[in-house]
Amino acid sequence: MVINADRFSRDSLHHHSLQVILDHQQPQGGYLACPHMPDYHFSWFRDGAFIAYALTLEGVGSAIPHRAGIAGQWDSALKFHQWCANVIRARGDALERTIARVERGEPVEVGDTLNARYSDDGMAGPSDWPEFQLDGPALWLWSLAKYVEVCRMLPLPVDWEAAIELTVRYLSAVWRMPCYDCWEERGSDVHISTLAAIYAGLNAAERLLPRLKLESVRAEIRQFIFTQGLTPSGELAKSVGKDMVDANLLMAALPEHGLLTPDDPLMQRTLARIEADLLAEGHGVHRHLDDTYYGGGAWVLLGLWLAWHKARCGDADRARELVAWAEAHADAQGNLPEQVKDAMLAPSYYDGWVALRGEIAQPLLWTHAKYLIVQYALRQA
Ligand code: BGC
């Protein structure tokens, strides 16, 4: 890991982040998660939702204009949203079968659900991946609503409407089911961050298509979280029945009508435990205390997510400290990684993952997106 705070000024890292994202968008609109890791040579709904969100915000009075210009950034986000709509609609029959099975009280077939990742041509990746993840399509709805609002793209294209409705019906049918979380782990648990993403996604869908009446399903999700999704000490729990937090619970305070506002006492209690349990020395953030992936290092995108949260809470100084730590972990080209080896929780696992997948993903497009999002939030602070 090259620590390169001097060579990369904030402006050039900002510019490089845009460039990395635009360079690795695929012809049909998907974004590669990471161009250098074969397992990440796919587009995830989740990563892409945050990337498109970053480009949408960046298009609003960007401090450092990129040569692609605002139009280029918004065009990239538009292509991603179109790609998602296409991928989802192409699976319409399978998703309808899933919805019908849930209505009949029958078990769901994983082959009839949405995968977490697809290649740019819409094909599913190899089947050895923990694909059943519900936060991704929900985050797509959340990101799409921001795009439509900022770019005033109404009326919506007919095929987008169809994809939104299908996604809403699918999520409304399956939200109670255990699934893999946003880290692609623990598929037999019900994860609170996933439910929070679904809540935000349904909220967004209602703003996109006011004829959808989703108040009752959203109320059920809230009720479920507040009765079954808390730790004994009253924080949001990583998953139902676990006395543990996960940094992915920052998902509960997504802007644009997420589950909780950043200053909600429940969010503040949850954040306090995340900071107590998961803040790594030097300001990176671990995912959760049981993390062994690449030794369970500090995640750069989580340090930036925490910075985003702090900026939204009005603590710009703390946000800048967290950002400075992330900036110091750009490599000589300005590429930001997924995680760093600083303060690994389980160092003995590191070599095994390198042997299996290669070096830690870098650049990770989702990390660069978080960097852009925080820069935007700091400009508003
Ligand atoms: C992470 C996911 C991410 C994927 C692609 C996985 O290792 O846990 O959150 O979506 O990589 O970046």
PDB file of C-alpha atoms in Angstrom, residues 8 63 68 86 200 210 235 315 334 371:
ATOM      1  CA  PHE A   8      -2.519  13.503  -4.694  1.00  0.00           C
ATOM      2  CA  ALA A  63     -16.673  22.352  -7.610  1.00  0.00           C
ATOM      3  CA  ALA A  68     -16.982  15.058 -19.333  1.00  0.00           C
ATOM      4  CA  ASN A  86     -33.296  -3.665 -18.585  1.00  0.00           C
ATOM      5  CA  ALA A 200     -35.688   3.704   1.652  1.00  0.00           C
ATOM      6  CA  PRO A 210     -47.213   8.365  -6.482  1.00  0.00           C
ATOM      7  CA  GLU A 235     -29.214   0.001  19.208  1.00  0.00           C
ATOM      8  CA  ASP A 315     -19.551  17.863  12.146  1.00  0.00           C
ATOM      9  CA  GLY A 334      -4.825   7.894  -6.962  1.00  0.00           C
ATOM     10  CA  TYR A 371     -15.364   9.983  -1.901  1.00  0.00           C
TER      11      TYR A 371
END
